[in-house]
Coordinates of C-alpha atoms and ligand atoms in Angstrom, one line a residue:
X223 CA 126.7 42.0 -95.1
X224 CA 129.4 43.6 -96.8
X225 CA 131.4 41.0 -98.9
X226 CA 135.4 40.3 -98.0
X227 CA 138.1 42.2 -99.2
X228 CA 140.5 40.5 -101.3
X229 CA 142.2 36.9 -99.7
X230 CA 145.5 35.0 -99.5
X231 CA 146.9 31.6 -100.2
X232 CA 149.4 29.3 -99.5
X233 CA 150.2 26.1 -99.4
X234 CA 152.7 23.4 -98.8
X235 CA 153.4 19.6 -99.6
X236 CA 155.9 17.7 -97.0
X237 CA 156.8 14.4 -98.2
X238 CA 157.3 12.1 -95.2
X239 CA 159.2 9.6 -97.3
X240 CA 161.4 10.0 -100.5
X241 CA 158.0 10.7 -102.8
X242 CA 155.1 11.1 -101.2
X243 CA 151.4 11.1 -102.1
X244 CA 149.5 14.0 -101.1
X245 CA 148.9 16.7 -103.6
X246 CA 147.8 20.3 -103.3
X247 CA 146.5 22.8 -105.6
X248 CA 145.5 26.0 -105.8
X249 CA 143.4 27.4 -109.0
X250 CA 141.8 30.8 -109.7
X251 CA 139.2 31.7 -111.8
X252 CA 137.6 35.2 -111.9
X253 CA 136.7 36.1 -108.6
X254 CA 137.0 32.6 -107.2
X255 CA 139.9 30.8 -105.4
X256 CA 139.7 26.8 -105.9
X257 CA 141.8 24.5 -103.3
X258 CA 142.4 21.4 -103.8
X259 CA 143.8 18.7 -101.5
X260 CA 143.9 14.8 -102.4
X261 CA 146.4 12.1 -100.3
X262 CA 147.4 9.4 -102.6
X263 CA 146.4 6.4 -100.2
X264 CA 149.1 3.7 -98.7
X265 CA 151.4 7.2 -99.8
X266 CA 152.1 4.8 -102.9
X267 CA 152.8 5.4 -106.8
X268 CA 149.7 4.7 -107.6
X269 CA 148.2 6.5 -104.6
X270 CA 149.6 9.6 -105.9
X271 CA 148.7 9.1 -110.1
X272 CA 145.2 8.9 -108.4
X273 CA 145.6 12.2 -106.4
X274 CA 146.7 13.6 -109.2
X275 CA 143.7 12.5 -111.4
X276 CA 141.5 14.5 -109.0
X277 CA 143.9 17.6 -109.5
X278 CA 143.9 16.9 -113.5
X279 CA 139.4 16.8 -113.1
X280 CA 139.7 20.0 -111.1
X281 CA 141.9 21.9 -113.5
X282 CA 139.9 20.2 -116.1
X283 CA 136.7 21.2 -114.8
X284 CA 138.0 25.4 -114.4
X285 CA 139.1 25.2 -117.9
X286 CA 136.0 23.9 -119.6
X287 CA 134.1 26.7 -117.7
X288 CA 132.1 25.0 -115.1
X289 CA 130.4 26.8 -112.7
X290 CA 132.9 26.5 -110.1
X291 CA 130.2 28.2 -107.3
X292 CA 128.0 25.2 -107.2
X293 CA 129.2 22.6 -104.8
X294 CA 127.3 19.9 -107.0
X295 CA 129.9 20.7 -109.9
X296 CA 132.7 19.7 -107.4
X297 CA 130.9 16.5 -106.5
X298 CA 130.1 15.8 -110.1
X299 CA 133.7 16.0 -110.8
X300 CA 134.8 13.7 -107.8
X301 CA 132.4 10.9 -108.5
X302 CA 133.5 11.5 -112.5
X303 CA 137.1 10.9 -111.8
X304 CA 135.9 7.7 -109.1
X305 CA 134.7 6.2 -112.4
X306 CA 137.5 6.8 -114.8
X307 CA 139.9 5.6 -111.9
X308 CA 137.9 2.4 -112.0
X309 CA 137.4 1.9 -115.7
X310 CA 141.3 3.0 -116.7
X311 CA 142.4 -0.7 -114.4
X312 CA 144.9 1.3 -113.3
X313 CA 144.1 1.5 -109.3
X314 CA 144.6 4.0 -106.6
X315 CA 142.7 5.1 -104.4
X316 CA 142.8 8.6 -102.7
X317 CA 141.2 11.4 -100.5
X318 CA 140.0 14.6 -101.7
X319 CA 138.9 17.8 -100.9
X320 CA 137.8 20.8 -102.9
X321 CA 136.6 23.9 -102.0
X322 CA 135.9 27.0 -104.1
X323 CA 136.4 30.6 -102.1
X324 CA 134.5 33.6 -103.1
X325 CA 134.3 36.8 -101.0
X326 CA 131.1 35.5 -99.5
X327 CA 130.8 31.8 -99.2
X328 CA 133.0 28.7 -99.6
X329 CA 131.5 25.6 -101.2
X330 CA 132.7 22.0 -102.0
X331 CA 133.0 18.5 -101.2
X332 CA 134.9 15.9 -99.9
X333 CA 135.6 12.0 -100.1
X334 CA 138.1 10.6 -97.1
X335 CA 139.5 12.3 -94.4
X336 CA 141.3 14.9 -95.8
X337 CA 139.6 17.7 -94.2
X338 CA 138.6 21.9 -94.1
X339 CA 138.5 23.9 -91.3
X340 CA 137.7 27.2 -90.6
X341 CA 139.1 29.4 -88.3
X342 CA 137.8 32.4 -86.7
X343 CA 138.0 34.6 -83.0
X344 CA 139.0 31.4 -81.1
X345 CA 136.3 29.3 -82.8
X346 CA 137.0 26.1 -84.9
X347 CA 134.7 24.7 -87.1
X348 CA 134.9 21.6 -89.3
X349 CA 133.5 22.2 -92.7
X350 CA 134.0 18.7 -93.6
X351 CA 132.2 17.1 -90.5
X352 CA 129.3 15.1 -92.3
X353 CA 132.0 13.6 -94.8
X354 CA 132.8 9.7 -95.5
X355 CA 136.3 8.5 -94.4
X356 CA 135.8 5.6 -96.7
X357 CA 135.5 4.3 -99.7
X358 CA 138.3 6.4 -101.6
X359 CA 138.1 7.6 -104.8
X360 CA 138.9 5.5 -107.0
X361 CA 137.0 2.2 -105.5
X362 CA 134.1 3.1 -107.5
X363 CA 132.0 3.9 -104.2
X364 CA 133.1 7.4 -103.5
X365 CA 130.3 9.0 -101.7
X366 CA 131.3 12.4 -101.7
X367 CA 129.7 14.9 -99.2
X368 CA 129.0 18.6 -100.1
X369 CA 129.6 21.5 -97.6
X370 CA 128.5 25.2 -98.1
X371 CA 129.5 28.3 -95.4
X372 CA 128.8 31.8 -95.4
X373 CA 132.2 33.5 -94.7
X374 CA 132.6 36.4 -93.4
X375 CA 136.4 36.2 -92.7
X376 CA 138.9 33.5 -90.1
X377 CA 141.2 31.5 -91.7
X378 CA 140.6 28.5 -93.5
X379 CA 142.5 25.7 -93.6
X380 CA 142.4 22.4 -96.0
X381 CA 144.8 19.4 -95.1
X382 CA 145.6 16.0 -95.0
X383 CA 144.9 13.6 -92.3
X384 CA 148.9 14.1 -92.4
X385 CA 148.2 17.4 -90.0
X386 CA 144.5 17.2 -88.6
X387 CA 145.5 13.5 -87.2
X388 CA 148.7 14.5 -85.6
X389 CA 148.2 17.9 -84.5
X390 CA 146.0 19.4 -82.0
X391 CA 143.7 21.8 -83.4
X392 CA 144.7 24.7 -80.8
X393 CA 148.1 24.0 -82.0
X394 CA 147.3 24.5 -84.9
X395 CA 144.9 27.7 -84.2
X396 CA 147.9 29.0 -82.9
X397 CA 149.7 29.2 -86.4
X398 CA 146.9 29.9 -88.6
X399 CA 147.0 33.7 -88.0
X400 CA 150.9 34.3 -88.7
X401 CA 151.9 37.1 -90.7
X402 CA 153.1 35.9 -93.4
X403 CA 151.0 33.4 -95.2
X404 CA 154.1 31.0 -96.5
X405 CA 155.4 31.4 -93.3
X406 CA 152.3 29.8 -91.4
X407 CA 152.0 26.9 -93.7
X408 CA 155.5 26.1 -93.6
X409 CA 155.3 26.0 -89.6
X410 CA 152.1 24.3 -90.0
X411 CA 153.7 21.3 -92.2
X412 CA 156.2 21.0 -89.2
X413 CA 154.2 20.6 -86.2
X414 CA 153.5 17.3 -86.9
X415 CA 157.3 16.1 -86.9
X416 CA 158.2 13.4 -84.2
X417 CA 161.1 14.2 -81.3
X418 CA 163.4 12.2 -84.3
X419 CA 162.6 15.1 -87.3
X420 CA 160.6 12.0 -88.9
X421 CA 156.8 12.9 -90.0
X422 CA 154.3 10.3 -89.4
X423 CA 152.8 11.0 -92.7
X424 CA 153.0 13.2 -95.9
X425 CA 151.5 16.5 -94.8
X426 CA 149.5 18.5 -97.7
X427 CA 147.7 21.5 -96.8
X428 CA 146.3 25.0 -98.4
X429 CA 145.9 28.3 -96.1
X430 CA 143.0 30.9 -97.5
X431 CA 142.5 34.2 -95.7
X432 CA 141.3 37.5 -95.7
X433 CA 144.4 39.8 -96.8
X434 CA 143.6 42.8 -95.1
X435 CA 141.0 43.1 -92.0
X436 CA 137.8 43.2 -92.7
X437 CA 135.9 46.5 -92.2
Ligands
LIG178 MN1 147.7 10.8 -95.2

């Protein structure tokens, strides 16, 4: 099976109040694309210093030269920054997903119901299926759930619950494949919007694809 050729990102953060909780990142490191999604819960101050704890153990983890292949890293990381949450008194509680691309597979884990999909010739498929809505991170229960998929091109899509709770996932399906890459997760972060303009919830999500078709 010949690998992928290279991939694209994007992603976007709507806030559906003033400041809003969910956090997205997007990291690189060699040949690997690292995504990151983490909704701050309640959509609170100290949801959101706990979301960003996961993003800060993430970077963290990139920098200090972890293998960033192995989906036990990521869960090493999560139930890490569970701990720290708990021992710092400082609460917050939060989601999170994190997944690291490579041209062949995607591995990673999540806690919550912030969730990966991949999407590919009509077919959806839930990477995150098997994972534990609750306890957050940051109760000191965090069971996070590995995942591991062979891919071989389709779009994949991380979010909050923000999208995946609002949004059918044919509507969504129908934006995935877009064009342009910032302009599919901006229309993505607006389906969920009410008849008002008002979204239910923040929206966070992170688009990874296949830049050119595959051979
Ligand atoms: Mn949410």
């Amino acid at each position: 099976m010949r690998p992928l050729s290279d991939f694209e990102t994007a992603w976007h953060v709507e806030p559906a109040g003033k400041a809003g909780a969910d956090r997205v990142r997007v990291l690189t490191r060699g040949d690997a694309t690292v995504l990151v999604v983490a909704d701050g819960a309640g959509n609170s101050r100290r949801g959101a210093e706990a979301a960003e704890s996961v993003l800060r153990g993430v970077q963290d983890a990139v920098d200090a030269g972890a293998d960033v292949e192995r989906e036990e890293t990521w869960r090493d990381v999560l139930v890490r920054c569970d701990a720290e949450r708990v021992a710092s008194g400082q609460g917050g509680e939060t989601t999170a997903l994190v997944a690291c691309v490579t041209r062949r597979r995607v591995v990673g884990v999540s806690v919550g119901d912030s969730e990966l999909w991949l999407f590919q010739g009509g077919e959806s498929t839930a990477l995150t299926e098997h994972q534990h809505r609750k306890p957050l991170l940051g109760s000191g229960q965090a069971r996070p759930v590995t995942f591991e998929l062979a891919w071989r091109g389709g779009v994949l899509l991380g979010a909050s619950d923000g999208l995946f709770k609002y949004v059918d996932l044919r509507r969504i399906q129908e934006h995935v494949s877009l064009a342009d890459a910032n302009a599919a997760v901006l229309a993505l972060a607006a389906l969920p919007r009410l008849a008002s303009g008002a979204l239910p919830d923040d929206v966070g999500l992170v688009l990874c694809r296949p830049s050119a078709p595959c051979p």
